[in-house]
PDB file of C-alpha atoms in Angstrom:
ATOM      1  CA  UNK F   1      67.500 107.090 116.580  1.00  0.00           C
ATOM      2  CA  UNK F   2      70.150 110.042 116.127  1.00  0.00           C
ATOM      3  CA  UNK F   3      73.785 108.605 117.240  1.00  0.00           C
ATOM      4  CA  UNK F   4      74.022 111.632 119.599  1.00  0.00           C
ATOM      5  CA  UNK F   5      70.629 110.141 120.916  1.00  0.00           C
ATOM      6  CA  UNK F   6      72.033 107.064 121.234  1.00  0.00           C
ATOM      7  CA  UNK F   7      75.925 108.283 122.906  1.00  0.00           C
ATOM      8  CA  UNK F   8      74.996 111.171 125.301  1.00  0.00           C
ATOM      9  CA  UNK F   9      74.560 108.368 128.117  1.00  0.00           C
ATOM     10  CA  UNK F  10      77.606 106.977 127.549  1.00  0.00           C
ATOM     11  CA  UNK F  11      79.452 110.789 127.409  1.00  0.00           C
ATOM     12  CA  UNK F  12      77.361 111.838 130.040  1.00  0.00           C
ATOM     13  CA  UNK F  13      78.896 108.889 132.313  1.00  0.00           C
ATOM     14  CA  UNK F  14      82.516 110.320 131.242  1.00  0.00           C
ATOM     15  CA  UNK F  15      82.249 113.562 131.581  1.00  0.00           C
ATOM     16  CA  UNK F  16      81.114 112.859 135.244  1.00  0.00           C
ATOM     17  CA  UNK F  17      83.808 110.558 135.985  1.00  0.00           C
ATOM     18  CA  UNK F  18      85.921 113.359 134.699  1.00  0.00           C
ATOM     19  CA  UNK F  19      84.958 115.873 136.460  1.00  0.00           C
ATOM     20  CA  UNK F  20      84.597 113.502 140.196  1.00  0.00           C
ATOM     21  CA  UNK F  21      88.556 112.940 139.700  1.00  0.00           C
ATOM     22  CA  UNK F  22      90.940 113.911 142.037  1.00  0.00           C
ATOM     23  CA  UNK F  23      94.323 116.287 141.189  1.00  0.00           C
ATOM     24  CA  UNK F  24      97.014 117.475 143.046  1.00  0.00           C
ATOM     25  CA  UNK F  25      97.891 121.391 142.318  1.00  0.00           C
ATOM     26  CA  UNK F  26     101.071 122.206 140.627  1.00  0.00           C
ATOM     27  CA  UNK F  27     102.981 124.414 142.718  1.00  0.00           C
ATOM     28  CA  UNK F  28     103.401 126.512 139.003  1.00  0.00           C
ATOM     29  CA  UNK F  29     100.502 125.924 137.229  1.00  0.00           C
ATOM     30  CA  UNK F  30      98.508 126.725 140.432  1.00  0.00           C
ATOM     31  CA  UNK F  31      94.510 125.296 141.043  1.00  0.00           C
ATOM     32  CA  UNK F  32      92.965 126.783 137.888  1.00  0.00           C
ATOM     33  CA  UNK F  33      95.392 125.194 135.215  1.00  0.00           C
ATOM     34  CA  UNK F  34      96.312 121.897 137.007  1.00  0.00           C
ATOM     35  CA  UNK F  35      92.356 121.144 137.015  1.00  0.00           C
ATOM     36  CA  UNK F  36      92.223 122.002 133.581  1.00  0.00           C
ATOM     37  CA  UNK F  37      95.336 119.628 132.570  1.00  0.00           C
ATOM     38  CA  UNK F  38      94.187 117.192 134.595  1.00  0.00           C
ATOM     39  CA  UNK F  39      90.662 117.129 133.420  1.00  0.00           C
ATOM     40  CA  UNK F  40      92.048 117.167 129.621  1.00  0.00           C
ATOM     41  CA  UNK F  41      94.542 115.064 129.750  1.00  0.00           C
ATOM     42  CA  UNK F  42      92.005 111.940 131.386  1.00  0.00           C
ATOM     43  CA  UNK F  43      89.759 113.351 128.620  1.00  0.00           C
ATOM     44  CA  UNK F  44      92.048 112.309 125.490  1.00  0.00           C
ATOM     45  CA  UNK F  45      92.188 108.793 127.244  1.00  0.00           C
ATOM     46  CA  UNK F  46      88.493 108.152 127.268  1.00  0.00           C
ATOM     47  CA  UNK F  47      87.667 110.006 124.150  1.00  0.00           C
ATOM     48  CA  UNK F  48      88.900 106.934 122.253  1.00  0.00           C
ATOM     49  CA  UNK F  49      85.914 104.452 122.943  1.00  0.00           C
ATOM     50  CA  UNK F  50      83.657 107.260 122.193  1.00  0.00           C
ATOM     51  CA  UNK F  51      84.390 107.068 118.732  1.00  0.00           C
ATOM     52  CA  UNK F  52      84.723 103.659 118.558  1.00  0.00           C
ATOM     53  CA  UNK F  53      81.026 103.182 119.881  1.00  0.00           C
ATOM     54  CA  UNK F  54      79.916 106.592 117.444  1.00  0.00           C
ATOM     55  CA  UNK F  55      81.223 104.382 114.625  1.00  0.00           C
ATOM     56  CA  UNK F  56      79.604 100.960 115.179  1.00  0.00           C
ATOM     57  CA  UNK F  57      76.468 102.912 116.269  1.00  0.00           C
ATOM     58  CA  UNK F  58      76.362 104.445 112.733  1.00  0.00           C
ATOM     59  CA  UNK F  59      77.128 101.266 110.822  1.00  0.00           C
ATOM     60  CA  UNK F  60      74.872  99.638 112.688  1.00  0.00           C
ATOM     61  CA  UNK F  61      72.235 102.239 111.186  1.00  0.00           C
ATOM     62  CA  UNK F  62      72.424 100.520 107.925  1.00  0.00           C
ATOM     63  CA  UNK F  63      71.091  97.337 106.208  1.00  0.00           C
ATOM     64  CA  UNK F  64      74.333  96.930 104.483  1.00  0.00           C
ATOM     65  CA  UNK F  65      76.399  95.892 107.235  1.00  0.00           C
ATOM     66  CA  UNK F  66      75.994  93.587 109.968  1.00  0.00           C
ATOM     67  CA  UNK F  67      78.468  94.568 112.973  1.00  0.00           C
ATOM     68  CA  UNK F  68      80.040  93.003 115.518  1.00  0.00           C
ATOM     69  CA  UNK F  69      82.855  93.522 118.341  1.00  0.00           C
ATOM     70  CA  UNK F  70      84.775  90.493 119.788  1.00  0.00           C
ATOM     71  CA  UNK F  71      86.552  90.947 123.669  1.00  0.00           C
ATOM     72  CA  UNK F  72      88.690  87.533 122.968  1.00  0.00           C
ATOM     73  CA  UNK F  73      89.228  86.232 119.464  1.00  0.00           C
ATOM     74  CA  UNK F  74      91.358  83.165 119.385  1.00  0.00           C
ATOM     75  CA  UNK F  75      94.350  83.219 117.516  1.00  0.00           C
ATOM     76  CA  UNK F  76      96.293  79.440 117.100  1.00  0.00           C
ATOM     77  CA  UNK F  77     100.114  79.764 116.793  1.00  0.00           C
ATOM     78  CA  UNK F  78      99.835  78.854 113.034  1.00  0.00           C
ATOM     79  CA  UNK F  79      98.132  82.081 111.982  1.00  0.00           C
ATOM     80  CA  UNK F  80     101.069  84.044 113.893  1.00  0.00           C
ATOM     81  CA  UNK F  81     104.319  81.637 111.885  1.00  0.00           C
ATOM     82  CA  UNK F  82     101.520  82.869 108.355  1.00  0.00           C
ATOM     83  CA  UNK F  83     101.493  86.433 109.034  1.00  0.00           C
ATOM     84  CA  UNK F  84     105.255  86.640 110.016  1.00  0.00           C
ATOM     85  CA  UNK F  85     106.488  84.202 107.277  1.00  0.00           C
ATOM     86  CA  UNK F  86     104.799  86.783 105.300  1.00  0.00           C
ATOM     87  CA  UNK F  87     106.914  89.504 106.049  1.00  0.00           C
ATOM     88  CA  UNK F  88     107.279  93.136 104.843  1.00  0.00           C
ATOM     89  CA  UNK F  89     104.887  91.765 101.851  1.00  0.00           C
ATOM     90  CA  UNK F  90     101.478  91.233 103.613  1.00  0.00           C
ATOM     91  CA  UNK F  91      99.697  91.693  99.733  1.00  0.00           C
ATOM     92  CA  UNK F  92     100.629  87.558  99.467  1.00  0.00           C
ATOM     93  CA  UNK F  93      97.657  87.185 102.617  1.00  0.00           C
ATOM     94  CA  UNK F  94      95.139  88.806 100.818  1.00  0.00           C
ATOM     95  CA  UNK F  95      93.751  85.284  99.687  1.00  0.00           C
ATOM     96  CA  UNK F  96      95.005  83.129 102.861  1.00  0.00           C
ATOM     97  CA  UNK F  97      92.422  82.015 104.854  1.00  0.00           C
ATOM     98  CA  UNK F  98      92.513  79.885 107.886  1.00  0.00           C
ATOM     99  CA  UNK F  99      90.256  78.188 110.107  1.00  0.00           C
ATOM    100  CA  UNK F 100      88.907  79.993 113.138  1.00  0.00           C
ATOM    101  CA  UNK F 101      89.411  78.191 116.754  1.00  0.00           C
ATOM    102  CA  UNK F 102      86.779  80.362 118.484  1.00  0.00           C
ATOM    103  CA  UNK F 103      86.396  82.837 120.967  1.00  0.00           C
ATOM    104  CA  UNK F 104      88.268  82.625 124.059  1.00  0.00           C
ATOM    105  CA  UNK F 105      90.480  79.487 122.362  1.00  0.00           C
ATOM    106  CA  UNK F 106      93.434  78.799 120.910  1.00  0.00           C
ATOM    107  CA  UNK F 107      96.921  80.121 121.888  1.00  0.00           C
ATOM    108  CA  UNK F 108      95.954  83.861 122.654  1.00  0.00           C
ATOM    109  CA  UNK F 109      93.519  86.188 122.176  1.00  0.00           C
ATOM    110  CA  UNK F 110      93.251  89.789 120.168  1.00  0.00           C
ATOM    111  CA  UNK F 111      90.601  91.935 121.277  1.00  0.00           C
ATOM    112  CA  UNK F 112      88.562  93.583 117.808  1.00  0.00           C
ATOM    113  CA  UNK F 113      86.811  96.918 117.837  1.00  0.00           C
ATOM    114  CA  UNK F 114      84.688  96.133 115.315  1.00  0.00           C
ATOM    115  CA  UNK F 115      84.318  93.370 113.038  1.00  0.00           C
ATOM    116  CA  UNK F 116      81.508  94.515 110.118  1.00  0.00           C
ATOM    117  CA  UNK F 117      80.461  92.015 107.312  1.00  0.00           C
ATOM    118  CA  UNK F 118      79.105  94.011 103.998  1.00  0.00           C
ATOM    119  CA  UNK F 119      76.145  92.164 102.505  1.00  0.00           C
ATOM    120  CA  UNK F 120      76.327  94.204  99.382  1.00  0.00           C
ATOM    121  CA  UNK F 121      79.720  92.021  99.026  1.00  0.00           C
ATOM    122  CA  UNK F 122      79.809  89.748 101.411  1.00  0.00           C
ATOM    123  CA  UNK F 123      83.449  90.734 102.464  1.00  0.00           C
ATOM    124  CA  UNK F 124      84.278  90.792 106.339  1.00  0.00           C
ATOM    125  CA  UNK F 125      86.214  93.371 107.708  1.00  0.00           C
ATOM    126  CA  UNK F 126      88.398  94.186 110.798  1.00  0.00           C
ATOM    127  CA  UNK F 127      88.577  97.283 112.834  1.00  0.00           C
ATOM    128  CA  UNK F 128      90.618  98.562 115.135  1.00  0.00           C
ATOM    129  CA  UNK F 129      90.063 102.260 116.049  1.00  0.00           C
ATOM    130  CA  UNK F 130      92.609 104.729 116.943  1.00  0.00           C
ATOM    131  CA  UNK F 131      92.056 108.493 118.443  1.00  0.00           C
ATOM    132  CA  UNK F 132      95.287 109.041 116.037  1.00  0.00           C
ATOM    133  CA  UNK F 133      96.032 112.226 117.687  1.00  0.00           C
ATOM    134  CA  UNK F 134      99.446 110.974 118.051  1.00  0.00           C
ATOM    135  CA  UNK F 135     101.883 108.931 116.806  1.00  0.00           C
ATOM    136  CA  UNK F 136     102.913 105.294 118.128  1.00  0.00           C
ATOM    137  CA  UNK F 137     106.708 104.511 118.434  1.00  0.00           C
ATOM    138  CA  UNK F 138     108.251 101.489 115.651  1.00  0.00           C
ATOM    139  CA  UNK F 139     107.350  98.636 118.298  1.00  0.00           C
ATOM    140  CA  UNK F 140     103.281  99.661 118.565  1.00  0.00           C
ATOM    141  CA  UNK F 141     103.375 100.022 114.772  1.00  0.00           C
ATOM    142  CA  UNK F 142     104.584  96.431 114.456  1.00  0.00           C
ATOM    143  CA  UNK F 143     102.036  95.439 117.136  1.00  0.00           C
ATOM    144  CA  UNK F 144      99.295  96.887 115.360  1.00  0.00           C
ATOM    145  CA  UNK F 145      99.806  95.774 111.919  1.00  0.00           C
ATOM    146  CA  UNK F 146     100.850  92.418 113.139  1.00  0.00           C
ATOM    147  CA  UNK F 147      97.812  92.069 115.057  1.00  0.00           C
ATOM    148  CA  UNK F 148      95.474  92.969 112.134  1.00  0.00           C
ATOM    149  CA  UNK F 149      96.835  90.886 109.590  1.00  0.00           C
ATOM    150  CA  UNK F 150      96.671  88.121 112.274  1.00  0.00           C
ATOM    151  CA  UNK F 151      92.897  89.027 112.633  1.00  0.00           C
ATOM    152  CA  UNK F 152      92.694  88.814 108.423  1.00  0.00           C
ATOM    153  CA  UNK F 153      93.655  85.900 108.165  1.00  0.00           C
ATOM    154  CA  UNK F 154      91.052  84.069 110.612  1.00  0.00           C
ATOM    155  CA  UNK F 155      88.177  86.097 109.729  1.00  0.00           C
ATOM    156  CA  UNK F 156      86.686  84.654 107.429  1.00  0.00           C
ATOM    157  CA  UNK F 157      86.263  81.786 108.583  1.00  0.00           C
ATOM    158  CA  UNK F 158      85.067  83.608 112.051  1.00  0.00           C
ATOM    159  CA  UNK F 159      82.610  84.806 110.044  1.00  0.00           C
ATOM    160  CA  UNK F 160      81.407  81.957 108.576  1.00  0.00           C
ATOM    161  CA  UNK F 161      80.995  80.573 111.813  1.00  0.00           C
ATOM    162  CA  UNK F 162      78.547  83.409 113.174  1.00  0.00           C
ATOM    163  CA  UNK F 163      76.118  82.739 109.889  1.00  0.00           C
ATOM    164  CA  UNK F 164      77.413  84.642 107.080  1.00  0.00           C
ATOM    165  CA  UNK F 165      78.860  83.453 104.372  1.00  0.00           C
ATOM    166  CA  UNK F 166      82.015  85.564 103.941  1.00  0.00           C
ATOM    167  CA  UNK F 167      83.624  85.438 100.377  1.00  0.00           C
ATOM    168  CA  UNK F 168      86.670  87.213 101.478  1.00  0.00           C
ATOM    169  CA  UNK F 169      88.138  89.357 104.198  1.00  0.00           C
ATOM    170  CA  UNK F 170      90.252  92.855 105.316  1.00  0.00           C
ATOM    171  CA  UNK F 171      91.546  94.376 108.219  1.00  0.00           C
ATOM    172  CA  UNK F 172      92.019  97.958 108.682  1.00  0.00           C
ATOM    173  CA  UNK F 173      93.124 100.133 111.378  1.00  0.00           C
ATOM    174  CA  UNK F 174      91.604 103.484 111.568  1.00  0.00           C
ATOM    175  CA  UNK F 175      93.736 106.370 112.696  1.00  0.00           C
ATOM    176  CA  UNK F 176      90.014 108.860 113.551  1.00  0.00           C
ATOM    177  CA  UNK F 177      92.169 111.967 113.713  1.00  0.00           C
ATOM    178  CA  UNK F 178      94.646 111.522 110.725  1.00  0.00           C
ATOM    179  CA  UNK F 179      98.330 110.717 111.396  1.00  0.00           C
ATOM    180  CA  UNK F 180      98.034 107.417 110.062  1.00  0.00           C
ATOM    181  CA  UNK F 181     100.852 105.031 112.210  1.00  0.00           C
ATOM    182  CA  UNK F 182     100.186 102.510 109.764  1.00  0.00           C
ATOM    183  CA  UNK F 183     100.284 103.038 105.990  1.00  0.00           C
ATOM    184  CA  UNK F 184      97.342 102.687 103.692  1.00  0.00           C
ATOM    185  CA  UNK F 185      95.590 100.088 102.947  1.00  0.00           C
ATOM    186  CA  UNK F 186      95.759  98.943 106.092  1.00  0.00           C
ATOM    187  CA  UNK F 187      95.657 102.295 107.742  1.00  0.00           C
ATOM    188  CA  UNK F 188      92.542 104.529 107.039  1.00  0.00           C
ATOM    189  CA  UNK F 189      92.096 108.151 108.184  1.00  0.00           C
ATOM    190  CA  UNK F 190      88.362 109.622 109.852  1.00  0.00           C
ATOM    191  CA  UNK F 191      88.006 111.810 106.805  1.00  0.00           C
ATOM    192  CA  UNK F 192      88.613 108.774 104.112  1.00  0.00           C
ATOM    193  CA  UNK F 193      85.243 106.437 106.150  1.00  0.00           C
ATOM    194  CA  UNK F 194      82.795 108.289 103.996  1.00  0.00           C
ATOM    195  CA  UNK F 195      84.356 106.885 100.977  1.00  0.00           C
ATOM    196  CA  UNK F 196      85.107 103.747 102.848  1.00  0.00           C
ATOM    197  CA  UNK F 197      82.094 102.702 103.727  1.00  0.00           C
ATOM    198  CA  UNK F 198      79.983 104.445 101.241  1.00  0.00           C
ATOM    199  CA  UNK F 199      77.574 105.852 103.651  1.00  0.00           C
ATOM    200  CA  UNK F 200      77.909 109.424 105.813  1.00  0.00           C
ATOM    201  CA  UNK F 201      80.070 108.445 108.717  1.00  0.00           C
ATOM    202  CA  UNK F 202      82.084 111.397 110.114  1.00  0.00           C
ATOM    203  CA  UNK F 203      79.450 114.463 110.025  1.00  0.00           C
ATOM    204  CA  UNK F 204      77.561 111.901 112.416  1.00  0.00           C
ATOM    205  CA  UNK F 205      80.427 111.124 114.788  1.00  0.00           C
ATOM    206  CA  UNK F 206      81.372 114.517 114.804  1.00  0.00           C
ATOM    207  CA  UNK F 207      77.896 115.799 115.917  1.00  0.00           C
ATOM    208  CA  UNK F 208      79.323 113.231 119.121  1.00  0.00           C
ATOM    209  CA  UNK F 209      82.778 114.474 119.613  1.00  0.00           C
ATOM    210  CA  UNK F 210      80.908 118.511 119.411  1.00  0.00           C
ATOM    211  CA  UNK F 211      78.409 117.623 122.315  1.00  0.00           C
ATOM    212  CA  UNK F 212      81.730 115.751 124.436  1.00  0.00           C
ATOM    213  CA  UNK F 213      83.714 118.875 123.518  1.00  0.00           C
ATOM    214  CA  UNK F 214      80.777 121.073 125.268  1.00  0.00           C
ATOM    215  CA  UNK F 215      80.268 118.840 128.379  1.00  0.00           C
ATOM    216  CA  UNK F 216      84.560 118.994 128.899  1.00  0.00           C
ATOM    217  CA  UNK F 217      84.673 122.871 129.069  1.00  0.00           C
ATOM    218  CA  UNK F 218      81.248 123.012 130.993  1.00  0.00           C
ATOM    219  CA  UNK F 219      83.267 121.203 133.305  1.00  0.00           C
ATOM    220  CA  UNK F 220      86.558 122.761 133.047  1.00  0.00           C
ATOM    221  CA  UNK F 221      84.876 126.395 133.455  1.00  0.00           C
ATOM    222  CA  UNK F 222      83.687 125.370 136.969  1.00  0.00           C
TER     223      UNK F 222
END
């Protein structure tokens, strides 16, 4: 099924919700242009899990990859004291691998966009997806990239756990829009997942963002 097949419910429900909400008129901007700000403005803030769901939809499209999100991935305190002993040289992780407690355990929990496992190389791989429209201030950056090598380090073995025999694993934020927060490797750009993935990726999640770009001013024109 095309992944616009597959989305337009989901930007269908948004674009409603947009266009139901309430706004106050800016004594400057007046009725026309405080809609319109209003409208857009909500719109940036749910375009994110659009993409998000546009990419796993696509991956999901091919035998190569088996994906997966997780709402509450435990995290024990001794993956945290790993990742920050490791410092401003997370390279010495890429072969540290700890057990997994399970979902909803352990000390806390990170929330993963995606978690895909390649069969081609059996490597498991962490995703967190950005609009990346925007840039994050120094304490998000150290958030992020804490929170992904936090999620490298137990993956593995989280993998393991659901069936497939992971030989290794990665963690990547992507940054859909291009101002990359995080530097690469960690931080990938929309127009690098071709290459990343080795499949078409961002023709197909643009044919998404087109038809939620056309259902915005639909809704904006009114």
């Amino acid at each position: 099924m095309p992944i616009l097949d597959i989305l337009k419910p989901l930007v269908d429900t948004t674009v409603d919700a947009l266009a139901a909400v309430e706004f106050r008129p800016d004594p400057i901007a007046g009725t026309l242009f405080s809609r319109m700000t209003s409208v857009l403005s909500s719109a940036y803030k749910r375009h994110g899990p659009i993409i998000e769901r546009a990419i796993v939809e696509r991956l999901r499209e091919s035998d190569r990859y088996t994906v997966w999100g997780v709402d509450r991935f435990g995290v024990q305190q001794q993956a945290s004291t790993t990742v920050a002993a490791a410092g401003n040289n997370p390279a010495t992780l890429a072969n540290t691998h700890l057990p997994y407690v399970g979902d909803h355990a352990g000390d806390t929990q990170l929330q993963i966009d995606a978690v895909v496992f390649d069969h081609e190389t059996n490597i498991v791989s962490a995703y967190e997806i950005k609009r990346g429209n925007g840039h994050f201030d120094a304490g998000k950056q150290r958030s992020m990239k804490r929170d992904a090598l936090i999620a490298k380090v137990l993956l593995q073995d989280h993998c393991t756990g659901r069936g497939h025999a992971a030989v290794g694993s990665r963690s990547h934020i992507i940054f859909y829009y291009g101002l990359r927060s995080i530097p690469a490797p960690l931080g990938i750009i929309g127009a690098e997942l071709d290459d990343h993935f080795g499949m078409p990726v961002w023709e197909e999640v643009e044919t998404v963002n087109a038809y939620f770009r056309s259902r915005l001013f639909e809704i904006i024109s009114q």
